[in-house]
Amino acid sequence: MDQDRGPDVKFPPPLLFVAGLGVGAVLDRYGRVPSVVPANVATQIAAILLIIVGLAIVYVGIFTFRRARTAVYPNRPATVIVQHGVYGWTRNPMYVGMTTFYVGGALLMHSLGALVLLPVVLRLLHVQVIVREERHLHAAFPEAYAAYCRRVRRWL
C-alpha cells in the first residue's frame, strides 16, 4: 500500500449507514416486515436523543481531527495519531456516532428492517473501512499506533 495515498477507502463511510437505513425502509415497506418498534412518544424522544448524541459525537471527532491537522476523510493519509479527547475513549468515535445516529434513525422510522441490517452495515464498515484505516496507521506509525491500540478499544 502506498503511504501517500492513505488507507485507500473507496467511498465515504456514511454511505453505508444511509444505505442501511434506506434498504431497511424498503424492506419494511415492500417486504412486509412487521414493525416491532413501538410508535409512541417515548420511542420518538429516545430516537431524537440518539440522533442528537450521534451527530454530536461525529462532529466532536471531526473537530478533533481538524484541530490536530490530520485527514478527516479516510481516502487521505493521516499525519498524526489523535489520542486525546474522544479518541482517548474509542479509536473510532465518528463510527460510534454514526452507529448511534443510525439506531436513532431506525427508531424514528419505526424500521425493524434497518435495525436488522445494522450488523451487516457494521461488518461492511469493518471490512471495507476500518481494516484499511488500521493497516494504514500501523504502517505509518508502527510503534505509536500499536501502543494506542493497546490502550484504547476500537469501539467503546
mmCIF file of C-alpha atoms in Angstrom:
data_model
loop_
_atom_site.group_PDB
_atom_site.id
_atom_site.type_symbol
_atom_site.label_atom_id
_atom_site.label_comp_id
_atom_site.label_asym_id
_atom_site.label_seq_id
_atom_site.Cartn_x
_atom_site.Cartn_y
_atom_site.Cartn_z
ATOM 1 C CA MET A 1 0.000 0.000 0.000
ATOM 2 C CA ASP A 2 1.284 3.452 -0.897
ATOM 3 C CA GLN A 3 1.587 5.521 2.302
ATOM 4 C CA ASP A 4 0.970 8.766 0.394
ATOM 5 C CA ARG A 5 -2.485 7.526 -0.645
ATOM 6 C CA GLY A 6 -3.709 6.787 2.846
ATOM 7 C CA PRO A 7 -5.989 3.886 3.703
ATOM 8 C CA ASP A 8 -7.445 3.695 0.178
ATOM 9 C CA VAL A 9 -11.079 3.646 1.299
ATOM 10 C CA LYS A 10 -13.177 3.752 -1.880
ATOM 11 C CA PHE A 11 -16.317 5.517 -0.617
ATOM 12 C CA PRO A 12 -17.450 7.835 2.183
ATOM 13 C CA PRO A 13 -18.304 5.604 5.192
ATOM 14 C CA PRO A 14 -21.543 7.480 5.991
ATOM 15 C CA LEU A 15 -22.939 5.991 2.760
ATOM 16 C CA LEU A 16 -23.010 2.560 4.430
ATOM 17 C CA PHE A 17 -25.278 3.913 7.153
ATOM 18 C CA VAL A 18 -27.515 5.784 4.703
ATOM 19 C CA ALA A 19 -27.767 2.637 2.547
ATOM 20 C CA GLY A 20 -28.652 0.508 5.576
ATOM 21 C CA LEU A 21 -31.428 2.868 6.600
ATOM 22 C CA GLY A 22 -32.694 3.064 3.016
ATOM 23 C CA VAL A 23 -32.664 -0.681 2.388
ATOM 24 C CA GLY A 24 -34.274 -1.217 5.789
ATOM 25 C CA ALA A 25 -37.075 1.188 4.876
ATOM 26 C CA VAL A 26 -37.593 -0.636 1.568
ATOM 27 C CA LEU A 27 -37.721 -3.980 3.393
ATOM 28 C CA ASP A 28 -40.278 -2.571 5.806
ATOM 29 C CA ARG A 29 -42.421 -1.188 3.012
ATOM 30 C CA TYR A 30 -42.259 -3.908 0.381
ATOM 31 C CA GLY A 31 -41.062 -6.914 2.342
ATOM 32 C CA ARG A 32 -43.977 -6.639 4.653
ATOM 33 C CA VAL A 33 -41.703 -6.769 7.681
ATOM 34 C CA PRO A 34 -43.852 -6.348 10.769
ATOM 35 C CA SER A 35 -42.688 -3.424 12.872
ATOM 36 C CA VAL A 36 -42.000 -4.265 16.466
ATOM 37 C CA VAL A 37 -40.657 -0.788 17.089
ATOM 38 C CA PRO A 38 -43.303 0.979 19.155
ATOM 39 C CA ALA A 39 -44.729 4.193 17.717
ATOM 40 C CA ASN A 40 -45.065 6.096 20.961
ATOM 41 C CA VAL A 41 -43.762 9.324 22.468
ATOM 42 C CA ALA A 42 -41.029 7.578 24.494
ATOM 43 C CA THR A 43 -39.632 5.915 21.365
ATOM 44 C CA GLN A 44 -39.725 9.211 19.483
ATOM 45 C CA ILE A 45 -37.897 11.035 22.273
ATOM 46 C CA ALA A 46 -35.295 8.253 22.537
ATOM 47 C CA ALA A 47 -34.822 8.330 18.757
ATOM 48 C CA ILE A 48 -34.309 12.078 18.670
ATOM 49 C CA LEU A 49 -31.870 11.948 21.589
ATOM 50 C CA LEU A 50 -29.869 9.177 19.890
ATOM 51 C CA ILE A 51 -29.733 11.187 16.666
ATOM 52 C CA ILE A 52 -28.538 14.303 18.510
ATOM 53 C CA VAL A 53 -25.942 12.397 20.549
ATOM 54 C CA GLY A 54 -24.746 10.532 17.449
ATOM 55 C CA LEU A 55 -24.313 13.736 15.462
ATOM 56 C CA ALA A 56 -22.545 15.402 18.385
ATOM 57 C CA ILE A 57 -20.042 12.532 18.650
ATOM 58 C CA VAL A 58 -19.375 12.656 14.895
ATOM 59 C CA TYR A 59 -18.834 16.422 14.956
ATOM 60 C CA VAL A 60 -16.552 16.274 18.002
ATOM 61 C CA GLY A 61 -14.485 13.604 16.221
ATOM 62 C CA ILE A 62 -14.244 15.724 13.072
ATOM 63 C CA PHE A 63 -13.386 18.860 15.070
ATOM 64 C CA THR A 64 -10.675 16.984 16.985
ATOM 65 C CA PHE A 65 -9.117 15.734 13.724
ATOM 66 C CA ARG A 66 -9.223 19.225 12.219
ATOM 67 C CA ARG A 67 -7.554 20.744 15.283
ATOM 68 C CA ALA A 68 -4.821 18.096 15.022
ATOM 69 C CA ARG A 69 -4.484 18.929 11.295
ATOM 70 C CA THR A 70 -4.893 15.370 10.112
ATOM 71 C CA ALA A 71 -7.114 13.881 7.435
ATOM 72 C CA VAL A 72 -10.797 13.563 8.258
ATOM 73 C CA TYR A 73 -11.609 11.627 5.092
ATOM 74 C CA PRO A 74 -10.392 8.007 5.035
ATOM 75 C CA ASN A 75 -9.095 8.263 1.468
ATOM 76 C CA ARG A 76 -6.292 10.600 2.600
ATOM 77 C CA PRO A 77 -3.184 9.783 4.634
ATOM 78 C CA ALA A 78 -3.069 10.505 8.354
ATOM 79 C CA THR A 79 -0.406 12.930 9.522
ATOM 80 C CA VAL A 80 -0.675 12.121 13.228
ATOM 81 C CA ILE A 81 -2.403 9.680 15.571
ATOM 82 C CA VAL A 82 -5.014 11.622 17.515
ATOM 83 C CA GLN A 83 -5.195 10.187 21.023
ATOM 84 C CA HIS A 84 -6.883 12.901 23.083
ATOM 85 C CA GLY A 85 -10.494 13.877 23.663
ATOM 86 C CA VAL A 86 -12.996 11.325 22.347
ATOM 87 C CA TYR A 87 -10.090 9.440 20.756
ATOM 88 C CA GLY A 88 -8.943 8.583 24.274
ATOM 89 C CA TRP A 89 -12.179 6.608 24.771
ATOM 90 C CA THR A 90 -12.585 4.979 21.368
ATOM 91 C CA ARG A 91 -10.410 4.690 18.268
ATOM 92 C CA ASN A 92 -13.478 5.253 16.075
ATOM 93 C CA PRO A 93 -15.678 7.945 17.614
ATOM 94 C CA MET A 94 -17.056 9.028 14.252
ATOM 95 C CA TYR A 95 -18.253 5.482 13.559
ATOM 96 C CA VAL A 96 -19.646 5.192 17.098
ATOM 97 C CA GLY A 97 -21.533 8.423 16.428
ATOM 98 C CA MET A 98 -22.793 7.213 13.045
ATOM 99 C CA THR A 99 -23.970 3.964 14.641
ATOM 100 C CA THR A 100 -25.779 5.884 17.385
ATOM 101 C CA PHE A 101 -27.377 8.131 14.759
ATOM 102 C CA TYR A 102 -28.388 5.052 12.726
ATOM 103 C CA VAL A 103 -30.145 3.436 15.696
ATOM 104 C CA GLY A 104 -31.960 6.702 16.383
ATOM 105 C CA GLY A 105 -32.958 6.999 12.731
ATOM 106 C CA ALA A 106 -34.222 3.414 12.625
ATOM 107 C CA LEU A 107 -36.291 4.025 15.766
ATOM 108 C CA LEU A 108 -37.647 7.293 14.392
ATOM 109 C CA MET A 109 -38.717 5.475 11.212
ATOM 110 C CA HIS A 110 -40.051 2.516 13.252
ATOM 111 C CA SER A 111 -37.877 0.387 10.985
ATOM 112 C CA LEU A 112 -37.279 -3.177 12.048
ATOM 113 C CA GLY A 113 -35.618 -3.747 8.660
ATOM 114 C CA ALA A 114 -32.979 -1.080 9.383
ATOM 115 C CA LEU A 115 -32.326 -2.470 12.874
ATOM 116 C CA VAL A 116 -31.912 -5.983 11.469
ATOM 117 C CA LEU A 117 -29.454 -4.660 8.859
ATOM 118 C CA LEU A 118 -27.248 -2.854 11.396
ATOM 119 C CA PRO A 119 -24.901 -5.860 11.904
ATOM 120 C CA VAL A 120 -24.454 -6.071 8.113
ATOM 121 C CA VAL A 121 -23.652 -2.345 7.943
ATOM 122 C CA LEU A 122 -21.131 -2.679 10.780
ATOM 123 C CA ARG A 123 -19.498 -5.744 9.205
ATOM 124 C CA LEU A 124 -19.117 -3.915 5.882
ATOM 125 C CA LEU A 125 -17.726 -0.897 7.741
ATOM 126 C CA HIS A 126 -15.196 -3.126 9.475
ATOM 127 C CA VAL A 127 -14.068 -4.987 6.357
ATOM 128 C CA GLN A 128 -14.135 -2.146 3.833
ATOM 129 C CA VAL A 129 -13.096 0.796 6.011
ATOM 130 C CA ILE A 130 -11.735 0.091 9.491
ATOM 131 C CA VAL A 131 -9.351 -2.694 8.452
ATOM 132 C CA ARG A 132 -7.890 -0.442 5.728
ATOM 133 C CA GLU A 133 -7.576 2.504 8.096
ATOM 134 C CA GLU A 134 -5.866 0.395 10.737
ATOM 135 C CA ARG A 135 -3.488 -1.128 8.179
ATOM 136 C CA HIS A 136 -2.534 2.374 7.046
ATOM 137 C CA LEU A 137 -1.980 3.610 10.617
ATOM 138 C CA HIS A 138 0.086 0.531 11.566
ATOM 139 C CA ALA A 139 2.290 1.117 8.513
ATOM 140 C CA ALA A 140 2.616 4.879 9.012
ATOM 141 C CA PHE A 141 3.094 4.875 12.801
ATOM 142 C CA PRO A 142 4.087 1.301 13.763
ATOM 143 C CA GLU A 143 5.073 1.725 17.406
ATOM 144 C CA ALA A 144 2.829 4.639 18.309
ATOM 145 C CA TYR A 145 -0.283 3.077 16.768
ATOM 146 C CA ALA A 146 0.392 -0.313 18.366
ATOM 147 C CA ALA A 147 0.673 1.379 21.776
ATOM 148 C CA TYR A 148 -2.528 3.337 21.115
ATOM 149 C CA CYS A 149 -4.374 0.132 20.168
ATOM 150 C CA ARG A 150 -3.254 -1.493 23.419
ATOM 151 C CA ARG A 151 -4.553 1.478 25.408
ATOM 152 C CA VAL A 152 -7.816 2.363 23.598
ATOM 153 C CA ARG A 153 -10.513 -0.009 22.359
ATOM 154 C CA ARG A 154 -11.717 0.039 18.759
ATOM 155 C CA TRP A 155 -15.327 0.775 19.696
ATOM 156 C CA LEU A 156 -16.028 1.508 23.379
#
